Amino acid sequence: MYSVRMRAAKGGAHELGGLHISGAERLAEAGCLGDVAKAMIERALTHAKGKADFIRLTIDEVADEVRIVPLPMIKTIDVRDEADGLCAAKRILEEAGVAQIAAERAIAAVANGEKNMRGAMAVAADTGQRVDGCGDRGIRVSRMDSQDEQALQLWLSSLGLTGIHVREAVVLAAKVMAAPDVAAELCWSDDPGYVAGYVAAGKTYHRITKLKQYDSARGGRIFFVKPGADIEALRGFLERQTVLAALREAGR
Ligand code: AMP
């Protein structure tokens, strides 16, 4: 099996100040690499945020042990507007043990940040202080995929969720929820046409139908980590441990 990763930017490479356009992570057998790579390149060239002029595709063989983790349950919370959505997000975060101040700081960091990151910020669940030390890049969760793509697609369709955003987010959230010391995750997309977001905590992916205004290109991801967490171990797991997210493992 191979890990396939793509990151795309406009105005040059990310590290040279380019605007992040799109990223993707998959695991694939050798025979599927061409199709997976082609789909990623097309995505970078046709993204709603613009046509990438920098595309970095990385393919490497997975040599380490693969861990199977459960996919979360999905619960949709229908809200009237983004203000209601953010209230719902804060309530769920607090139930997951995130302090109010930490939730508010994190939401402000995503909503008012200077520019979108290509990874996620890790912040302390008790204070909201950034703890990852990864600067503009953030922690990029990688080396994960679904164990059975057809079963995942059938399950999502049965819930009326057919887009690529949810498919990718539940697989990523499955890995994040299996990570040591993560209390919760908050995310909304930087895709201007996609306003839904989520809070993942425990075994549940709380899909919130509006977390930002339509046409806004601001988005981001926050991992709330428990006090005393080993940040290097967390980063190592999220960036390097190979993970397959499975429905069966979740008893469904
Ligand atoms: P997206 O839902 O793909 O628009 O992603 C929303 C935000 O989440 C991006 O702007 C990044 O900051 C972050 N993000 C996307 N993919 C990842 C990833 N694999 N690992 C960590 N953060 C990510």
PDB file of C-alpha atoms and ligand atoms in Angstrom:
ATOM      1  CA  MET A   1       0.000   0.000   0.000  1.00  0.00           C
ATOM      2  CA  TYR A   2       1.107   3.555  -0.743  1.00  0.00           C
ATOM      3  CA  SER A   3       0.399   6.880   0.899  1.00  0.00           C
ATOM      4  CA  VAL A   4      -0.578   9.544  -1.663  1.00  0.00           C
ATOM      5  CA  ARG A   5      -0.563  13.166  -0.544  1.00  0.00           C
ATOM      6  CA  MET A   6      -1.295  16.302  -2.490  1.00  0.00           C
ATOM      7  CA  ARG A   7      -1.025  19.974  -1.605  1.00  0.00           C
ATOM      8  CA  ALA A   8      -1.743  22.784  -4.012  1.00  0.00           C
ATOM      9  CA  ALA A   9      -1.331  26.550  -3.819  1.00  0.00           C
ATOM     10  CA  LYS A  10      -1.693  29.666  -5.957  1.00  0.00           C
ATOM     11  CA  GLY A  11       0.978  32.346  -6.160  1.00  0.00           C
ATOM     12  CA  GLY A  12       3.789  29.844  -5.611  1.00  0.00           C
ATOM     13  CA  ALA A  13       4.495  27.107  -3.089  1.00  0.00           C
ATOM     14  CA  HIS A  14       3.022  27.317   0.413  1.00  0.00           C
ATOM     15  CA  GLU A  15       6.461  27.841   1.940  1.00  0.00           C
ATOM     16  CA  LEU A  16       7.026  30.810  -0.390  1.00  0.00           C
ATOM     17  CA  GLY A  17       3.793  32.493   0.631  1.00  0.00           C
ATOM     18  CA  GLY A  18       1.374  30.950  -1.882  1.00  0.00           C
ATOM     19  CA  LEU A  19      -2.334  30.793  -1.024  1.00  0.00           C
ATOM     20  CA  HIS A  20      -3.431  27.302   0.022  1.00  0.00           C
ATOM     21  CA  ILE A  21      -5.903  25.953  -2.531  1.00  0.00           C
ATOM     22  CA  SER A  22      -6.398  22.299  -1.750  1.00  0.00           C
ATOM     23  CA  GLY A  23      -4.911  19.217  -0.120  1.00  0.00           C
ATOM     24  CA  ALA A  24      -5.755  15.524  -0.074  1.00  0.00           C
ATOM     25  CA  GLU A  25      -4.586  12.271   1.514  1.00  0.00           C
ATOM     26  CA  ARG A  26      -5.323   8.738   0.389  1.00  0.00           C
ATOM     27  CA  LEU A  27      -3.919   5.238   0.794  1.00  0.00           C
ATOM     28  CA  ALA A  28      -3.889   3.138  -2.372  1.00  0.00           C
ATOM     29  CA  GLU A  29      -2.622  -0.119  -3.808  1.00  0.00           C
ATOM     30  CA  ALA A  30       0.000   0.197  -6.560  1.00  0.00           C
ATOM     31  CA  GLY A  31      -2.540  -0.521  -9.333  1.00  0.00           C
ATOM     32  CA  CYS A  32      -4.752   2.432  -8.291  1.00  0.00           C
ATOM     33  CA  LEU A  33      -2.019   5.046  -7.925  1.00  0.00           C
ATOM     34  CA  GLY A  34      -2.565   6.539 -11.395  1.00  0.00           C
ATOM     35  CA  ASP A  35      -6.301   7.078 -10.844  1.00  0.00           C
ATOM     36  CA  VAL A  36      -5.818   8.508  -7.363  1.00  0.00           C
ATOM     37  CA  ALA A  37      -3.081  10.897  -8.521  1.00  0.00           C
ATOM     38  CA  LYS A  38      -5.144  12.012 -11.545  1.00  0.00           C
ATOM     39  CA  ALA A  39      -8.170  12.803  -9.358  1.00  0.00           C
ATOM     40  CA  MET A  40      -5.998  14.855  -6.997  1.00  0.00           C
ATOM     41  CA  ILE A  41      -4.417  16.862  -9.822  1.00  0.00           C
ATOM     42  CA  GLU A  42      -7.844  17.590 -11.333  1.00  0.00           C
ATOM     43  CA  ARG A  43      -9.065  18.740  -7.971  1.00  0.00           C
ATOM     44  CA  ALA A  44      -6.149  21.162  -7.586  1.00  0.00           C
ATOM     45  CA  LEU A  45      -6.802  22.592 -11.057  1.00  0.00           C
ATOM     46  CA  THR A  46     -10.570  23.008 -10.717  1.00  0.00           C
ATOM     47  CA  HIS A  47     -10.990  24.112  -7.101  1.00  0.00           C
ATOM     48  CA  ALA A  48     -13.572  26.755  -6.140  1.00  0.00           C
ATOM     49  CA  LYS A  49     -10.739  28.766  -4.518  1.00  0.00           C
ATOM     50  CA  GLY A  50      -8.895  29.096  -7.828  1.00  0.00           C
ATOM     51  CA  LYS A  51      -6.615  27.198 -10.169  1.00  0.00           C
ATOM     52  CA  ALA A  52      -3.414  26.046  -8.453  1.00  0.00           C
ATOM     53  CA  ASP A  53      -0.068  27.011  -9.972  1.00  0.00           C
ATOM     54  CA  PHE A  54       1.861  24.843  -7.507  1.00  0.00           C
ATOM     55  CA  ILE A  55       0.972  21.169  -6.999  1.00  0.00           C
ATOM     56  CA  ARG A  56       3.105  18.854  -4.884  1.00  0.00           C
ATOM     57  CA  LEU A  57       2.251  15.175  -5.108  1.00  0.00           C
ATOM     58  CA  THR A  58       4.054  12.783  -2.750  1.00  0.00           C
ATOM     59  CA  ILE A  59       3.778   9.011  -3.002  1.00  0.00           C
ATOM     60  CA  ASP A  60       5.554   6.654  -0.657  1.00  0.00           C
ATOM     61  CA  GLU A  61       5.155   3.055   0.311  1.00  0.00           C
ATOM     62  CA  VAL A  62       3.625   2.353   3.680  1.00  0.00           C
ATOM     63  CA  ALA A  63       6.018   0.144   5.560  1.00  0.00           C
ATOM     64  CA  ASP A  64       4.738   0.397   9.118  1.00  0.00           C
ATOM     65  CA  GLU A  65       1.874  -1.391  10.831  1.00  0.00           C
ATOM     66  CA  VAL A  66      -1.629  -0.236   9.841  1.00  0.00           C
ATOM     67  CA  ARG A  67      -4.023   0.659  12.636  1.00  0.00           C
ATOM     68  CA  ILE A  68      -7.788   0.181  12.206  1.00  0.00           C
ATOM     69  CA  VAL A  69      -9.919   2.836  13.932  1.00  0.00           C
ATOM     70  CA  PRO A  70     -13.712   3.241  14.152  1.00  0.00           C
ATOM     71  CA  LEU A  71     -15.580   5.788  12.046  1.00  0.00           C
ATOM     72  CA  PRO A  72     -17.619   8.140  14.250  1.00  0.00           C
ATOM     73  CA  MET A  73     -21.423   8.241  14.362  1.00  0.00           C
ATOM     74  CA  ILE A  74     -22.793  11.216  12.438  1.00  0.00           C
ATOM     75  CA  LYS A  75     -25.371  13.497  14.012  1.00  0.00           C
ATOM     76  CA  THR A  76     -26.615  16.500  12.007  1.00  0.00           C
ATOM     77  CA  ILE A  77     -27.512  19.699  13.820  1.00  0.00           C
ATOM     78  CA  ASP A  78     -29.642  21.932  11.630  1.00  0.00           C
ATOM     79  CA  VAL A  79     -29.114  25.605  12.447  1.00  0.00           C
ATOM     80  CA  ARG A  80     -30.638  28.822  11.100  1.00  0.00           C
ATOM     81  CA  ASP A  81     -27.414  30.748  10.542  1.00  0.00           C
ATOM     82  CA  GLU A  82     -23.715  30.775  11.426  1.00  0.00           C
ATOM     83  CA  ALA A  83     -24.301  32.514  14.774  1.00  0.00           C
ATOM     84  CA  ASP A  84     -26.572  29.639  15.877  1.00  0.00           C
ATOM     85  CA  GLY A  85     -24.062  27.180  14.451  1.00  0.00           C
ATOM     86  CA  LEU A  86     -21.189  28.634  16.462  1.00  0.00           C
ATOM     87  CA  CYS A  87     -23.352  28.534  19.636  1.00  0.00           C
ATOM     88  CA  ALA A  88     -24.044  24.845  19.014  1.00  0.00           C
ATOM     89  CA  ALA A  89     -20.338  24.209  18.388  1.00  0.00           C
ATOM     90  CA  LYS A  90     -19.375  25.914  21.672  1.00  0.00           C
ATOM     91  CA  ARG A  91     -21.971  23.908  23.605  1.00  0.00           C
ATOM     92  CA  ILE A  92     -20.675  20.589  22.226  1.00  0.00           C
ATOM     93  CA  LEU A  93     -17.064  21.612  22.853  1.00  0.00           C
ATOM     94  CA  GLU A  94     -17.869  22.481  26.461  1.00  0.00           C
ATOM     95  CA  GLU A  95     -19.618  19.129  26.933  1.00  0.00           C
ATOM     96  CA  ALA A  96     -16.414  17.510  25.657  1.00  0.00           C
ATOM     97  CA  GLY A  97     -14.374  19.235  28.368  1.00  0.00           C
ATOM     98  CA  VAL A  98     -13.167  22.277  26.414  1.00  0.00           C
ATOM     99  CA  ALA A  99     -13.172  25.471  28.479  1.00  0.00           C
ATOM    100  CA  GLN A 100     -15.368  28.304  27.165  1.00  0.00           C
ATOM    101  CA  ILE A 101     -12.361  30.605  26.809  1.00  0.00           C
ATOM    102  CA  ALA A 102     -10.526  27.971  24.748  1.00  0.00           C
ATOM    103  CA  ALA A 103     -13.502  27.454  22.430  1.00  0.00           C
ATOM    104  CA  GLU A 104     -13.924  31.205  21.945  1.00  0.00           C
ATOM    105  CA  ARG A 105     -10.224  31.805  21.263  1.00  0.00           C
ATOM    106  CA  ALA A 106     -10.089  28.970  18.757  1.00  0.00           C
ATOM    107  CA  ILE A 107     -13.172  30.155  16.889  1.00  0.00           C
ATOM    108  CA  ALA A 108     -11.730  33.683  16.736  1.00  0.00           C
ATOM    109  CA  ALA A 109      -8.398  32.321  15.465  1.00  0.00           C
ATOM    110  CA  VAL A 110     -10.100  30.547  12.559  1.00  0.00           C
ATOM    111  CA  ALA A 111     -12.576  33.329  11.803  1.00  0.00           C
ATOM    112  CA  ASN A 112     -10.065  36.218  12.000  1.00  0.00           C
ATOM    113  CA  GLY A 113      -6.756  34.558  11.108  1.00  0.00           C
ATOM    114  CA  GLU A 114      -4.578  36.378   8.598  1.00  0.00           C
ATOM    115  CA  LYS A 115      -4.605  33.536   6.124  1.00  0.00           C
ATOM    116  CA  ASN A 116      -5.847  29.974   5.895  1.00  0.00           C
ATOM    117  CA  MET A 117      -3.486  27.250   7.000  1.00  0.00           C
ATOM    118  CA  ARG A 118      -3.024  23.977   5.187  1.00  0.00           C
ATOM    119  CA  GLY A 119      -2.983  22.081   8.466  1.00  0.00           C
ATOM    120  CA  ALA A 120      -4.631  22.356  11.859  1.00  0.00           C
ATOM    121  CA  MET A 121      -3.795  24.221  15.061  1.00  0.00           C
ATOM    122  CA  ALA A 122      -3.530  22.223  18.273  1.00  0.00           C
ATOM    123  CA  VAL A 123      -4.636  24.282  21.259  1.00  0.00           C
ATOM    124  CA  ALA A 124      -4.865  23.533  24.992  1.00  0.00           C
ATOM    125  CA  ALA A 125      -8.437  22.551  25.888  1.00  0.00           C
ATOM    126  CA  ASP A 126      -8.240  24.500  29.153  1.00  0.00           C
ATOM    127  CA  THR A 127      -6.743  27.804  27.930  1.00  0.00           C
ATOM    128  CA  GLY A 128      -6.995  27.935  24.120  1.00  0.00           C
ATOM    129  CA  GLN A 129      -3.218  28.602  23.881  1.00  0.00           C
ATOM    130  CA  ARG A 130      -1.618  27.209  20.752  1.00  0.00           C
ATOM    131  CA  VAL A 131       0.596  24.237  21.619  1.00  0.00           C
ATOM    132  CA  ASP A 132       1.703  22.659  18.312  1.00  0.00           C
ATOM    133  CA  GLY A 133       4.494  25.089  17.446  1.00  0.00           C
ATOM    134  CA  CYS A 134       4.008  24.377  13.736  1.00  0.00           C
ATOM    135  CA  GLY A 135       3.490  27.989  12.669  1.00  0.00           C
ATOM    136  CA  ASP A 136       1.618  28.787   9.451  1.00  0.00           C
ATOM    137  CA  ARG A 137       1.621  25.175   8.338  1.00  0.00           C
ATOM    138  CA  GLY A 138      -0.042  23.592  11.360  1.00  0.00           C
ATOM    139  CA  ILE A 139      -0.327  19.832  11.859  1.00  0.00           C
ATOM    140  CA  ARG A 140      -1.296  18.087   8.641  1.00  0.00           C
ATOM    141  CA  VAL A 141      -3.125  14.811   9.333  1.00  0.00           C
ATOM    142  CA  SER A 142      -1.947  12.275   6.834  1.00  0.00           C
ATOM    143  CA  ARG A 143      -1.716   8.571   5.963  1.00  0.00           C
ATOM    144  CA  MET A 144      -5.373   7.708   6.464  1.00  0.00           C
ATOM    145  CA  ASP A 145      -8.191   6.348   4.345  1.00  0.00           C
ATOM    146  CA  SER A 146     -11.367   4.275   4.635  1.00  0.00           C
ATOM    147  CA  GLN A 147     -10.992   0.532   5.069  1.00  0.00           C
ATOM    148  CA  ASP A 148     -13.918  -0.161   2.713  1.00  0.00           C
ATOM    149  CA  GLU A 149     -14.714   2.785   0.440  1.00  0.00           C
ATOM    150  CA  GLN A 150     -17.891   1.250  -0.975  1.00  0.00           C
ATOM    151  CA  ALA A 151     -19.326   0.600   2.492  1.00  0.00           C
ATOM    152  CA  LEU A 152     -18.430   4.154   3.530  1.00  0.00           C
ATOM    153  CA  GLN A 153     -20.124   5.632   0.450  1.00  0.00           C
ATOM    154  CA  LEU A 154     -23.267   3.512   0.999  1.00  0.00           C
ATOM    155  CA  TRP A 155     -23.448   4.527   4.632  1.00  0.00           C
ATOM    156  CA  LEU A 156     -23.019   8.234   3.827  1.00  0.00           C
ATOM    157  CA  SER A 157     -25.627   8.065   1.024  1.00  0.00           C
ATOM    158  CA  SER A 158     -28.081   6.411   3.427  1.00  0.00           C
ATOM    159  CA  LEU A 159     -27.694   9.525   5.597  1.00  0.00           C
ATOM    160  CA  GLY A 160     -28.183  11.812   2.563  1.00  0.00           C
ATOM    161  CA  LEU A 161     -24.531  12.901   2.656  1.00  0.00           C
ATOM    162  CA  THR A 162     -23.037  12.532  -0.801  1.00  0.00           C
ATOM    163  CA  GLY A 163     -20.356  15.245  -1.097  1.00  0.00           C
ATOM    164  CA  ILE A 164     -16.597  14.834  -0.887  1.00  0.00           C
ATOM    165  CA  HIS A 165     -16.311  17.193   2.122  1.00  0.00           C
ATOM    166  CA  VAL A 166     -18.070  14.911   4.597  1.00  0.00           C
ATOM    167  CA  ARG A 167     -16.385  11.789   3.220  1.00  0.00           C
ATOM    168  CA  GLU A 168     -12.948  13.260   3.785  1.00  0.00           C
ATOM    169  CA  ALA A 169     -13.803  14.882   7.090  1.00  0.00           C
ATOM    170  CA  VAL A 170     -15.218  11.743   8.756  1.00  0.00           C
ATOM    171  CA  VAL A 171     -12.112   9.742   7.833  1.00  0.00           C
ATOM    172  CA  LEU A 172      -9.861  12.515   9.172  1.00  0.00           C
ATOM    173  CA  ALA A 173     -11.999  12.879  12.331  1.00  0.00           C
ATOM    174  CA  ALA A 174     -11.847   9.095  12.887  1.00  0.00           C
ATOM    175  CA  LYS A 175      -8.071   9.340  13.011  1.00  0.00           C
ATOM    176  CA  VAL A 176      -8.065  12.449  15.199  1.00  0.00           C
ATOM    177  CA  MET A 177     -10.525  10.893  17.674  1.00  0.00           C
ATOM    178  CA  ALA A 178      -8.225   7.857  17.956  1.00  0.00           C
ATOM    179  CA  ALA A 179      -5.237  10.066  18.746  1.00  0.00           C
ATOM    180  CA  PRO A 180      -3.899  10.256  22.288  1.00  0.00           C
ATOM    181  CA  ASP A 181      -5.065  13.230  24.354  1.00  0.00           C
ATOM    182  CA  VAL A 182      -7.448  14.921  21.891  1.00  0.00           C
ATOM    183  CA  ALA A 183     -10.616  16.127  23.644  1.00  0.00           C
ATOM    184  CA  ALA A 184     -12.380  17.424  20.512  1.00  0.00           C
ATOM    185  CA  GLU A 185     -11.932  18.744  16.994  1.00  0.00           C
ATOM    186  CA  LEU A 186     -13.597  21.758  15.371  1.00  0.00           C
ATOM    187  CA  CYS A 187     -13.559  22.413  11.625  1.00  0.00           C
ATOM    188  CA  TRP A 188     -15.139  24.417   8.917  1.00  0.00           C
ATOM    189  CA  SER A 189     -14.071  24.466   5.312  1.00  0.00           C
ATOM    190  CA  ASP A 190     -12.307  27.277   3.479  1.00  0.00           C
ATOM    191  CA  ASP A 191     -14.292  26.384   0.356  1.00  0.00           C
ATOM    192  CA  PRO A 192     -16.479  29.502  -0.216  1.00  0.00           C
ATOM    193  CA  GLY A 193     -19.481  27.413  -1.299  1.00  0.00           C
ATOM    194  CA  TYR A 194     -19.430  25.008   1.643  1.00  0.00           C
ATOM    195  CA  VAL A 195     -20.772  26.434   4.900  1.00  0.00           C
ATOM    196  CA  ALA A 196     -21.244  23.308   7.030  1.00  0.00           C
ATOM    197  CA  GLY A 197     -18.677  22.286   9.611  1.00  0.00           C
ATOM    198  CA  TYR A 198     -18.376  19.938  12.552  1.00  0.00           C
ATOM    199  CA  VAL A 199     -17.301  19.227  16.061  1.00  0.00           C
ATOM    200  CA  ALA A 200     -15.979  15.707  16.600  1.00  0.00           C
ATOM    201  CA  ALA A 201     -15.821  14.484  20.170  1.00  0.00           C
ATOM    202  CA  GLY A 202     -15.947  11.041  21.742  1.00  0.00           C
ATOM    203  CA  LYS A 203     -17.567   8.750  19.212  1.00  0.00           C
ATOM    204  CA  THR A 204     -19.660  11.385  17.456  1.00  0.00           C
ATOM    205  CA  TYR A 205     -19.182  13.681  14.473  1.00  0.00           C
ATOM    206  CA  HIS A 206     -21.615  16.538  15.093  1.00  0.00           C
ATOM    207  CA  ARG A 207     -22.268  17.977  11.650  1.00  0.00           C
ATOM    208  CA  ILE A 208     -23.438  21.590  11.976  1.00  0.00           C
ATOM    209  CA  THR A 209     -25.170  22.854   8.844  1.00  0.00           C
ATOM    210  CA  LYS A 210     -23.834  26.455   9.017  1.00  0.00           C
ATOM    211  CA  LEU A 211     -20.636  27.627  10.669  1.00  0.00           C
ATOM    212  CA  LYS A 212     -19.763  30.507   8.336  1.00  0.00           C
ATOM    213  CA  GLN A 213     -21.309  32.819   5.761  1.00  0.00           C
ATOM    214  CA  TYR A 214     -21.727  31.673   2.185  1.00  0.00           C
ATOM    215  CA  ASP A 215     -18.898  33.001  -0.042  1.00  0.00           C
ATOM    216  CA  SER A 216     -16.431  33.292   2.841  1.00  0.00           C
ATOM    217  CA  ALA A 217     -13.058  31.730   2.035  1.00  0.00           C
ATOM    218  CA  ARG A 218     -12.050  31.548   5.704  1.00  0.00           C
ATOM    219  CA  GLY A 219     -11.833  28.100   7.238  1.00  0.00           C
ATOM    220  CA  GLY A 220      -9.663  26.016   9.492  1.00  0.00           C
ATOM    221  CA  ARG A 221      -9.256  23.163  11.910  1.00  0.00           C
ATOM    222  CA  ILE A 222      -8.523  23.044  15.616  1.00  0.00           C
ATOM    223  CA  PHE A 223      -7.558  20.087  17.790  1.00  0.00           C
ATOM    224  CA  PHE A 224      -8.272  20.706  21.476  1.00  0.00           C
ATOM    225  CA  VAL A 225      -5.736  18.748  23.493  1.00  0.00           C
ATOM    226  CA  LYS A 226      -5.962  17.700  27.119  1.00  0.00           C
ATOM    227  CA  PRO A 227      -3.658  19.341  29.678  1.00  0.00           C
ATOM    228  CA  GLY A 228      -0.307  17.571  29.940  1.00  0.00           C
ATOM    229  CA  ALA A 229      -0.558  16.041  26.458  1.00  0.00           C
ATOM    230  CA  ASP A 230       2.642  14.825  24.781  1.00  0.00           C
ATOM    231  CA  ILE A 231       2.494  17.055  21.696  1.00  0.00           C
ATOM    232  CA  GLU A 232       5.340  15.315  19.846  1.00  0.00           C
ATOM    233  CA  ALA A 233       3.628  11.929  20.288  1.00  0.00           C
ATOM    234  CA  LEU A 234       0.343  13.419  19.115  1.00  0.00           C
ATOM    235  CA  ARG A 235       1.953  14.979  16.059  1.00  0.00           C
ATOM    236  CA  GLY A 236       3.794  11.754  15.265  1.00  0.00           C
ATOM    237  CA  PHE A 237       0.537   9.795  15.350  1.00  0.00           C
ATOM    238  CA  LEU A 238      -1.430  12.307  13.257  1.00  0.00           C
ATOM    239  CA  GLU A 239       1.241  12.816  10.600  1.00  0.00           C
ATOM    240  CA  ARG A 240       2.884   9.411  10.363  1.00  0.00           C
ATOM    241  CA  GLN A 241       0.787   6.532  11.739  1.00  0.00           C
ATOM    242  CA  THR A 242      -1.029   4.713   8.931  1.00  0.00           C
ATOM    243  CA  VAL A 243      -4.724   4.387   9.756  1.00  0.00           C
ATOM    244  CA  LEU A 244      -7.746   2.828   8.070  1.00  0.00           C
ATOM    245  CA  ALA A 245     -11.151   3.994   9.319  1.00  0.00           C
ATOM    246  CA  ALA A 246     -13.732   1.220   9.445  1.00  0.00           C
ATOM    247  CA  LEU A 247     -17.492   0.981   9.901  1.00  0.00           C
ATOM    248  CA  ARG A 248     -17.293  -2.567  11.190  1.00  0.00           C
ATOM    249  CA  GLU A 249     -14.925  -1.499  13.909  1.00  0.00           C
ATOM    250  CA  ALA A 250     -17.600   0.952  15.034  1.00  0.00           C
ATOM    251  CA  GLY A 251     -20.176  -1.862  15.310  1.00  0.00           C
ATOM    252  CA  ARG A 252     -22.128  -0.696  12.240  1.00  0.00           C
TER     253      ARG A 252
HETATM  254  P1  AMP B   1     -11.220  21.706   4.030  1.00  0.00           P
HETATM  255  O1  AMP B   1     -12.397  21.118   4.703  1.00  0.00           O
HETATM  256  O2  AMP B   1     -10.447  20.743   3.193  1.00  0.00           O
HETATM  257  O3  AMP B   1     -11.562  22.982   3.326  1.00  0.00           O
HETATM  258  O4  AMP B   1     -10.221  22.092   5.195  1.00  0.00           O
HETATM  259  C1  AMP B   1     -10.499  23.135   6.090  1.00  0.00           C
HETATM  260  C2  AMP B   1      -9.234  23.490   6.810  1.00  0.00           C
HETATM  261  O5  AMP B   1      -8.812  22.357   7.571  1.00  0.00           O
HETATM  262  C3  AMP B   1      -8.039  23.817   5.900  1.00  0.00           C
HETATM  263  O6  AMP B   1      -7.997  25.196   5.628  1.00  0.00           O
HETATM  264  C4  AMP B   1      -6.872  23.408   6.742  1.00  0.00           C
HETATM  265  O7  AMP B   1      -6.542  24.449   7.642  1.00  0.00           O
HETATM  266  C5  AMP B   1      -7.421  22.257   7.551  1.00  0.00           C
HETATM  267  N1  AMP B   1      -7.084  20.942   6.982  1.00  0.00           N
HETATM  268  C6  AMP B   1      -7.466  20.415   5.800  1.00  0.00           C
HETATM  269  N2  AMP B   1      -6.955  19.194   5.620  1.00  0.00           N
HETATM  270  C7  AMP B   1      -6.231  18.915   6.732  1.00  0.00           C
HETATM  271  C8  AMP B   1      -5.427  17.815   7.155  1.00  0.00           C
HETATM  272  N3  AMP B   1      -5.267  16.724   6.403  1.00  0.00           N
HETATM  273  N4  AMP B   1      -4.832  17.906   8.354  1.00  0.00           N
HETATM  274  C9  AMP B   1      -4.973  18.993   9.137  1.00  0.00           C
HETATM  275  N5  AMP B   1      -5.692  20.068   8.783  1.00  0.00           N
HETATM  276  C10 AMP B   1      -6.319  20.042   7.609  1.00  0.00           C
END
